């Protein structure tokens, strides 16, 4: 085969270009290590100025926008949890697509010039359902999460091995932008088994995570939660001198010094006030921390929204069950919709003072436009009691997990003929009680309500108990005790009630419900469907203040929960989930009927208790 001079020149030029490209790639690789006082990137000190964001809480369409906002505030790093229950919703079935595509999130951060601190633990806490553990672990009532239980470790190891395929190539040791990997999260708040902690380390190492590993704990929990020989980061401690003293104590007398969670805001529980922190004071604290050379991760920089049924709950030995709201606004520097707040600008001013000489911050992107939408007519109705699936029958009531159901609701039905005290033993978490189809009471685990007095009960009356999972506990001593529904028994006048039908209502999608044009008059849980047309798209906020308790689907997206008790009264709708032309909204309300209209505001309402 003969080759012309021009062809030869072309081939040689191509080879030179390829060699140059490969050389650039090789030069792009970095080294990252722990120095005595600093993180060392390519042999030079790096102060991480990081902010937490979670890909599952931000519509994928807006990941890049939020990262640009991070850069404009002065962040050089993103901290992020990875939620096991989002990536393995059913045992053995993995989902790393769409909003769960953690690899794409990390790669995008690299494109935007941001390092990443990865926190796959896999226990996350994070005000997220079951702390990130998948519900199906609870199907085996003997399995103990966060322990050396072989059944737990087997599932855990399998998950990390699958996660590793997504993320190991993105570590800084492989030319990526993941600097640190967290192997447990605030373990000292739960237990103190160093053997379990070392098994965590081994699982990550065996899966290929070969970079710097670390743990994080609160100040008083670190003795129980750190793993000797590995970097112990601290959460919630703001005094730089104390941060250095603490990390020195548990890291062989040296740093680096890293606050893995610094709280410039806080989260909300249903029925409480909206959390707020003073922006000026937080900025002053940030200035002191950065001035001392301590690396920091703001929890949260941007919280976003906990959509669907993925909110968690808190419960302590002396604290009642307290589920979190769907908004994860967190009073963070970026609000729920990704807009800069006063806190953002104050933090930006502080960070600018600590930049290397000659470095300037990018301009802050413009605020997102919003729209209000009035008179969304709700014109089709589906009474859930008229749309029940085939029941599961059993002598005793069955919990969600034994019904093979993750989230949502279960309707428990039986026949009774007696008066007396009706008691639901270990109700998880919220129940509406009906007698012959009439709503007679609500029972709320938050308020330690599990009983009501029945009188004038007809013979063979139908007793219905609609039970809602309000969010599995994500933190504290009751993490392993998280089965839901009616988890023990129903007692009436001291006698156990038997012969139950259980109707599973996971509301994973709404495709099987039949709608009518006639409004529902009975006080039954109901779906209200409406449509509306748009000529322009922008962020908006559904006003749920006139509704009772439930959730909303918009164009197939579950926007999250609402509850009349507040403080959250709106549901954030990102512009990217709206359509020009026809849009469909479905509101589920378990407490109120008669809704005919819905409206959307051009602002959030997150601080109104009813």
XYZ file of C-alpha atoms in Angstrom:
610
model
C 0.000 0.000 0.000
C 1.438 3.354 -1.075
C 1.022 6.441 1.120
C 1.161 9.940 -0.340
C 3.185 12.726 1.266
C -0.018 14.574 2.175
C -1.461 11.451 3.802
C 1.759 10.915 5.729
C 1.720 14.517 6.958
C -1.901 14.094 8.012
C -1.151 10.906 9.947
C 1.888 12.425 11.662
C -0.078 15.559 12.544
C -2.833 13.411 14.009
C -0.339 11.450 16.080
C 1.212 14.658 17.375
C -2.185 16.034 18.301
C -3.055 12.780 20.073
C 0.269 12.823 21.905
C -0.348 16.409 22.927
C -3.835 15.515 24.158
C -2.545 12.549 26.140
C 0.189 14.738 27.564
C -2.383 17.321 28.643
C -4.440 14.573 30.271
C -1.384 13.311 32.106
C -0.583 16.850 33.272
C -4.189 17.231 34.445
C -3.708 14.461 37.020
C -3.178 15.682 40.558
C -1.770 14.412 43.806
C -3.686 14.875 47.029
C -2.454 14.056 50.516
C -2.746 14.929 54.191
C -0.082 17.312 55.436
C 0.657 18.027 59.069
C -1.620 21.064 59.106
C -3.098 21.326 55.601
C -4.511 19.325 52.765
C -1.815 19.118 50.096
C -2.818 19.362 46.426
C 0.097 18.833 44.060
C 2.395 19.434 47.005
C 0.837 22.816 47.878
C -1.590 23.651 50.707
C -5.283 23.629 49.740
C -7.921 25.185 51.947
C -11.201 23.600 50.966
C -14.073 26.093 50.960
C -16.885 23.659 50.342
C -20.657 23.641 50.295
C -23.030 20.683 50.485
C -25.479 19.883 47.673
C -27.273 16.613 46.885
C -28.014 15.623 43.306
C -31.215 13.831 44.354
C -32.621 17.052 45.833
C -31.935 19.275 42.823
C -33.607 18.783 39.422
C -30.925 17.539 37.059
C -31.728 20.417 34.732
C -30.329 22.790 37.389
C -27.221 21.016 38.628
C -24.922 23.185 36.551
C -26.712 26.383 37.531
C -26.268 25.587 41.235
C -22.593 24.814 40.680
C -22.065 28.134 38.922
C -23.699 29.811 41.911
C -21.242 27.941 44.148
C -18.271 29.184 42.132
C -19.608 32.747 42.198
C -19.819 32.655 46.004
C -16.203 31.514 46.165
C -16.504 27.771 46.800
C -13.816 25.525 45.380
C -15.362 22.228 46.490
C -18.765 20.521 46.680
C -19.652 18.099 49.480
C -22.307 15.549 48.644
C -24.028 12.588 50.234
C -25.011 9.605 48.110
C -28.318 8.000 49.102
C -28.306 4.192 48.963
C -32.115 3.999 48.914
C -32.225 6.211 45.812
C -29.646 4.105 43.979
C -31.000 0.675 44.986
C -34.750 1.207 45.521
C -35.400 -2.522 45.172
C -32.876 -5.105 46.293
C -30.555 -5.910 43.425
C -32.037 -3.285 41.095
C -29.723 -0.304 40.723
C -30.609 3.126 39.386
C -27.860 5.582 38.482
C -29.943 7.525 35.980
C -31.637 10.932 35.967
C -31.470 12.639 39.331
C -29.598 9.613 40.748
C -26.685 9.898 38.290
C -24.044 10.710 40.861
C -21.204 10.140 38.365
C -22.636 12.783 36.014
C -22.992 15.157 38.994
C -19.332 14.691 39.931
C -18.142 15.059 36.330
C -20.180 18.241 35.936
C -18.559 19.627 39.068
C -15.161 19.004 37.467
C -16.267 20.830 34.339
C -17.210 23.771 36.548
C -13.816 23.747 38.280
C -15.017 22.251 41.572
C -13.456 19.517 43.688
C -15.751 16.992 45.401
C -15.868 15.521 48.897
C -17.846 12.302 48.491
C -19.976 11.034 51.369
C -21.494 7.654 50.425
C -21.088 6.295 53.952
C -23.759 4.653 53.171
C -25.550 5.993 56.264
C -26.238 9.645 55.493
C -28.712 10.985 58.074
C -29.426 14.148 56.006
C -33.096 14.415 57.035
C -33.597 11.703 54.401
C -35.847 8.655 54.719
C -34.192 6.008 56.939
C -30.966 8.018 56.806
C -30.386 6.767 53.268
C -30.735 3.079 54.036
C -33.107 1.219 51.685
C -36.457 0.246 53.174
C -36.097 -3.359 51.994
C -33.438 -4.010 54.631
C -36.341 -3.896 57.107
C -38.159 -6.778 55.426
C -35.976 -9.049 57.561
C -37.003 -8.031 61.079
C -33.852 -9.644 62.499
C -31.412 -7.672 60.340
C -29.524 -4.931 62.178
C -28.374 -1.970 60.111
C -25.144 -0.183 60.949
C -23.687 -3.264 62.567
C -21.548 -6.316 61.878
C -24.656 -8.358 61.080
C -23.504 -10.493 58.092
C -26.833 -9.943 56.281
C -26.404 -6.186 56.523
C -22.739 -6.285 55.538
C -23.526 -8.421 52.507
C -26.112 -5.945 51.188
C -23.865 -2.996 52.095
C -20.829 -4.493 50.331
C -22.825 -5.293 47.214
C -24.062 -1.712 47.025
C -20.622 -0.156 47.518
C -19.210 -2.426 44.812
C -21.834 -1.171 42.370
C -21.287 2.431 43.462
C -17.551 1.980 42.971
C -18.080 1.251 39.281
C -19.598 4.718 38.993
C -17.158 6.660 41.142
C -13.763 4.978 41.540
C -12.584 6.330 38.145
C -13.509 9.851 39.286
C -11.162 9.942 42.288
C -8.226 12.335 42.186
C -5.967 9.265 42.276
C -7.395 8.356 38.848
C -7.360 11.844 37.348
C -10.771 12.880 38.663
C -11.936 15.512 41.106
C -13.008 13.450 44.164
C -10.531 14.436 46.887
C -11.945 12.717 49.975
C -14.302 9.793 50.618
C -16.214 9.457 53.884
C -16.616 5.900 55.193
C -19.054 6.544 58.073
C -21.144 9.467 59.148
C -21.472 10.622 62.750
C -21.101 7.036 63.910
C -20.241 8.238 67.419
C -23.842 9.381 67.822
C -24.942 5.773 67.376
C -22.313 3.365 68.686
C -18.588 2.831 69.272
C -17.618 -0.467 67.596
C -14.161 0.119 66.094
C -14.312 -3.303 64.435
C -17.430 -2.175 62.538
C -15.680 1.053 61.533
C -12.693 -0.891 60.242
C -15.012 -3.131 58.228
C -16.327 0.055 56.593
C -12.774 0.976 55.677
C -12.127 -2.495 54.237
C -15.332 -2.483 52.175
C -14.357 0.829 50.581
C -10.742 -0.178 49.990
C -11.703 -3.536 48.488
C -14.134 -1.759 46.160
C -11.315 0.399 44.789
C -11.608 3.626 46.753
C -7.869 4.141 47.077
C -7.691 7.831 47.982
C -7.954 9.632 51.320
C -10.689 8.259 53.607
C -12.209 10.082 56.583
C -14.909 9.994 59.247
C -16.838 12.882 60.808
C -18.462 13.340 64.201
C -19.653 15.980 66.589
C -17.225 17.275 69.178
C -18.355 15.019 72.032
C -18.989 12.015 69.763
C -15.585 11.862 68.098
C -13.985 9.492 70.661
C -16.559 6.843 69.731
C -16.870 7.634 66.031
C -13.337 8.075 64.702
C -11.185 5.317 63.196
C -7.563 5.465 64.415
C -5.161 6.260 61.602
C -7.726 8.049 59.436
C -8.643 11.719 59.304
C -11.326 12.607 61.885
C -13.314 15.607 60.677
C -15.575 17.460 63.085
C -19.204 18.544 62.692
C -20.813 21.598 64.250
C -17.743 22.993 65.986
C -17.027 26.627 65.059
C -14.107 27.714 67.237
C -10.958 27.210 65.114
C -8.727 26.695 68.153
C -11.000 23.947 69.478
C -11.223 22.367 66.023
C -7.446 22.123 65.841
C -7.130 20.851 69.406
C -9.742 18.150 68.849
C -8.366 16.863 65.547
C -4.806 16.913 66.912
C -5.979 14.780 69.828
C -7.428 12.041 67.636
C -5.063 12.263 64.655
C -1.612 11.714 66.110
C -1.060 15.346 67.010
C -1.604 16.772 63.544
C -4.180 17.945 60.997
C -5.381 18.744 58.445
C -8.231 20.647 60.068
C -11.619 20.093 58.494
C -15.136 20.999 59.626
C -17.136 18.490 57.584
C -20.455 20.075 58.539
C -20.691 23.733 59.488
C -24.304 24.815 59.923
C -25.178 28.238 58.507
C -28.829 27.151 58.575
C -31.063 24.335 59.821
C -33.968 22.117 58.754
C -37.675 22.192 59.622
C -40.068 19.750 61.273
C -43.806 19.725 60.613
C -45.577 21.804 63.213
C -42.482 23.791 64.234
C -41.260 27.231 63.231
C -39.159 27.723 60.104
C -35.501 27.659 61.124
C -33.483 30.820 60.606
C -29.947 31.817 61.526
C -28.431 35.291 61.645
C -26.570 35.959 58.385
C -24.210 38.601 59.820
C -23.159 36.377 62.721
C -22.670 33.390 60.402
C -20.494 35.502 58.102
C -18.372 36.602 61.074
C -17.880 32.965 62.083
C -16.943 32.011 58.525
C -14.353 34.781 58.469
C -12.766 33.464 61.685
C -12.646 29.889 60.381
C -11.131 30.792 57.032
C -8.697 33.193 58.692
C -7.415 30.320 60.827
C -6.677 28.194 57.758
C -9.339 25.592 58.604
C -11.100 23.858 55.702
C -14.874 23.896 55.826
C -17.982 22.327 54.305
C -21.178 24.373 54.697
C -24.142 22.147 55.450
C -26.076 23.230 53.450
C -24.897 25.570 50.705
C -28.028 24.635 48.757
C -30.575 22.214 50.165
C -33.199 22.019 47.431
C -36.253 19.838 48.010
C -36.877 16.407 49.491
C -39.438 15.261 46.942
C -41.746 12.296 46.932
C -41.877 10.376 50.198
C -38.176 10.673 51.024
C -38.273 12.958 54.066
C -36.915 11.482 57.262
C -37.752 12.033 60.910
C -36.003 12.549 64.227
C -36.735 10.782 67.483
C -34.713 10.604 70.679
C -35.119 8.876 74.000
C -36.559 12.082 75.430
C -37.775 13.613 72.182
C -40.999 12.735 70.351
C -41.171 11.520 66.774
C -40.708 14.552 64.490
C -40.946 14.201 60.685
C -39.262 16.770 58.454
C -40.965 18.912 55.824
C -40.424 18.501 52.083
C -38.675 21.836 51.590
C -34.973 21.551 52.311
C -34.467 25.299 51.993
C -32.404 25.071 55.201
C -32.097 28.868 55.385
C -29.011 28.197 53.258
C -27.001 30.706 51.203
C -28.905 29.491 48.122
C -32.644 29.198 48.703
C -34.794 26.236 47.697
C -35.056 27.499 44.104
C -31.329 28.243 43.796
C -31.450 32.002 44.293
C -28.811 33.967 46.177
C -29.894 35.185 49.604
C -28.530 37.948 51.809
C -26.497 35.227 53.520
C -24.986 34.274 50.143
C -23.742 37.802 49.506
C -22.348 38.173 53.016
C -20.466 34.873 52.660
C -19.232 35.916 49.218
C -17.763 39.111 50.679
C -15.988 37.096 53.376
C -14.559 34.519 50.956
C -13.370 37.261 48.582
C -11.164 38.609 51.377
C -9.444 35.230 51.697
C -8.736 34.610 48.008
C -5.140 34.390 46.750
C -3.776 37.691 45.496
C -5.057 38.593 42.047
C -7.924 36.078 42.057
C -11.430 37.452 41.489
C -14.831 35.816 41.850
C -17.143 35.369 38.868
C -20.232 37.542 38.652
C -23.308 36.188 40.439
C -25.829 34.762 37.954
C -29.144 36.599 37.751
C -32.074 35.671 39.971
C -34.463 33.153 38.423
C -37.762 34.587 37.165
C -40.990 33.442 38.799
C -44.639 33.390 37.813
C -47.958 33.226 39.640
C -50.720 31.018 38.249
C -54.305 31.718 39.265
C -57.501 29.703 39.017
C -56.170 26.247 38.275
C -59.477 24.403 38.100
C -59.646 20.986 39.784
C -62.382 19.303 37.793
C -61.882 15.539 38.117
C -62.027 13.514 41.311
C -61.030 10.035 42.451
C -62.279 8.788 45.821
C -59.522 6.454 47.005
C -62.089 4.222 48.725
C -63.649 3.648 45.288
C -60.259 2.778 43.780
C -58.869 0.214 46.173
C -56.607 -2.533 44.821
C -57.000 -6.220 45.603
C -56.398 -6.638 49.347
C -54.002 -8.834 51.263
C -55.854 -10.755 53.965
C -54.437 -11.926 57.273
C -55.548 -12.630 60.813
C -53.383 -9.798 62.202
C -52.499 -6.435 60.626
C -49.328 -6.544 58.536
C -46.706 -3.794 58.472
C -45.569 -2.052 55.284
C -42.385 -4.081 54.960
C -44.124 -7.451 55.233
C -46.572 -6.193 52.609
C -43.555 -5.496 50.378
C -44.350 -1.780 50.366
C -41.797 0.989 50.750
C -43.670 4.265 51.244
C -47.087 5.851 51.039
C -50.221 4.497 52.720
C -51.941 1.262 53.701
C -55.671 0.985 54.379
C -56.435 -1.572 57.104
C -60.052 -2.849 57.126
C -62.005 -5.188 59.376
C -65.450 -5.598 60.977
C -66.225 -4.762 64.604
C -69.323 -4.751 66.787
C -68.072 -3.573 70.178
C -67.642 -0.244 71.909
C -64.535 0.551 73.929
C -61.027 1.933 73.677
C -59.494 1.375 70.252
C -55.707 1.197 70.553
C -53.147 0.876 67.743
C -50.015 -0.599 69.264
C -46.892 1.009 67.826
C -48.588 3.091 65.146
C -46.144 4.299 62.516
C -46.939 7.172 61.903
C -50.275 8.825 61.149
C -53.737 7.278 60.987
C -57.206 8.369 59.956
C -59.964 6.223 61.456
C -63.304 5.633 59.719
C -66.409 3.821 60.924
C -68.763 2.706 58.146
C -66.994 5.105 55.805
C -67.282 8.144 58.083
C -64.093 9.816 59.316
C -64.146 9.845 63.121
C -60.585 10.612 64.257
C -56.934 11.135 63.408
C -54.030 9.671 65.377
C -50.593 11.240 65.195
C -47.373 9.617 66.378
C -45.833 13.099 66.813
C -48.372 13.755 69.547
C -48.100 10.232 71.003
C -51.697 9.532 69.960
C -52.556 5.881 69.414
C -56.048 5.462 70.943
C -59.633 6.701 70.798
C -62.886 5.807 72.529
C -65.536 4.172 70.323
C -69.214 4.344 71.222
C -72.489 3.504 69.491
C -70.759 1.022 67.208
C -73.312 -0.816 65.015
C -73.161 -4.580 64.628
C -70.650 -5.638 61.947
C -69.494 -2.083 61.389
C -66.643 -1.564 58.924
C -63.563 -0.188 60.626
C -61.060 1.445 58.262
C -57.682 2.738 59.396
C -55.672 4.617 56.771
C -52.039 4.620 57.912
C -49.360 6.873 56.440
C -45.603 6.502 56.609
C -44.648 10.057 57.611
C -40.932 9.339 57.234
C -38.653 6.714 58.751
C -36.288 7.881 61.481
C -32.954 9.050 60.061
C -30.959 9.790 63.230
C -30.555 8.575 66.760
C -31.022 5.440 68.839
C -34.179 4.244 67.062
C -32.627 4.004 63.605
C -32.867 0.205 63.608
C -36.503 0.245 64.775
C -38.096 1.587 61.615
C -40.829 -0.784 60.421
C -44.004 1.068 59.456
C -47.775 0.810 59.420
C -49.569 -0.964 62.250
C -46.526 -2.798 63.525
C -47.968 -4.805 66.421
C -51.716 -5.125 66.973
C -55.068 -3.365 67.180
C -56.913 -3.695 70.496
C -60.596 -2.913 71.175
C -61.881 -2.933 74.736
C -58.754 -4.856 75.750
C -59.196 -7.598 73.136
C -57.112 -8.026 69.994
C -58.936 -7.354 66.717
C -58.439 -9.978 63.997
C -59.345 -10.721 60.365
C -57.903 -7.834 58.404
C -57.816 -6.765 54.788
C -54.831 -4.598 53.824
C -54.999 -2.359 50.745
C -51.608 -1.171 49.519
C -51.501 2.460 48.368
C -47.865 3.334 47.559
C -48.844 6.139 45.139
C -45.681 5.448 43.127
C -47.749 6.581 40.153
C -51.376 7.562 39.731
C -52.171 5.700 36.520
C -54.650 3.205 37.968
C -57.077 5.685 39.524
C -60.418 6.273 37.821
C -61.631 9.877 37.939
C -65.177 11.204 37.884
C -66.479 14.672 37.154
C -68.715 14.695 40.233
C -67.077 16.097 43.398
C -66.518 13.700 46.299
C -68.786 14.604 49.200
C -67.743 11.982 51.749
C -64.741 12.799 53.938
C -62.572 10.264 52.145
C -58.996 10.551 50.907
C -59.335 11.938 47.391
C -57.294 12.768 44.304
C -58.144 16.104 42.669
C -57.011 16.507 39.062
C -56.739 19.724 37.083
C -55.055 21.147 33.998
C -53.742 24.574 33.099
C -52.094 26.212 30.104
C -48.901 28.253 30.117
C -47.441 30.515 27.450
C -44.215 31.170 29.385
C -42.260 29.098 31.868
C -40.676 30.128 35.161
C -40.355 28.825 38.714
C -43.538 28.924 40.752
C -44.907 27.772 44.128
C -48.174 25.887 44.608
C -50.154 27.407 47.462
C -51.383 24.516 49.620
C -52.565 26.606 52.573
C -56.232 25.810 51.902
C -55.656 22.059 51.753
C -55.311 19.481 54.532
C -52.542 16.900 54.255
C -51.142 15.018 51.309
C -48.884 15.354 48.287
C -48.931 16.748 44.744
C -47.988 15.316 41.356
C -47.257 17.793 38.558
C -46.658 16.466 35.027
C -45.755 13.122 36.593
C -43.305 14.524 39.168
C -44.069 13.998 42.852
C -43.343 17.477 44.263
C -43.455 16.366 47.890
C -45.762 16.603 50.879
C -47.848 19.399 52.350
C -49.605 19.603 55.715
C -51.851 22.361 56.964
C -49.980 22.605 60.273
C -46.977 24.199 58.474
C -44.561 25.866 58.624
C -44.240 25.031 54.917
C -47.308 26.160 52.964
C -46.020 26.072 49.354
C -44.507 23.441 47.091
C -41.701 24.562 44.805
C -42.241 23.870 41.091
C -39.062 24.227 39.001
C -39.570 25.828 35.604
C -37.977 22.808 33.926
C -40.863 20.597 35.031
C -43.497 22.863 33.468
C -44.542 22.780 29.802
C -45.652 25.406 27.350
C -49.264 24.555 26.668
C -51.098 21.955 28.742
C -49.915 20.951 32.232
C -51.534 18.439 34.587
C -51.647 18.621 38.367
C -53.029 16.024 40.802
C -53.493 16.852 44.481
C -54.022 14.095 47.037
C -55.758 15.297 50.196
C -56.446 12.841 52.996
C -58.150 15.300 55.347
C -60.285 17.729 53.336
C -62.701 17.485 50.417
C -64.486 20.005 48.233
C -61.423 21.505 46.548
C -62.198 23.112 43.200
C -59.328 25.548 42.711
C -55.578 25.685 43.155
C -53.246 28.610 42.690
C -49.503 29.131 42.457
C -47.600 32.054 43.948
C -44.468 33.791 42.721
C -42.743 33.245 46.075
C -42.293 30.581 48.717
C -44.169 30.486 52.027
C -42.095 28.405 54.429
C -42.701 30.046 57.786
C -46.429 29.999 58.551
C -47.838 27.710 61.217
C -51.594 27.145 61.136
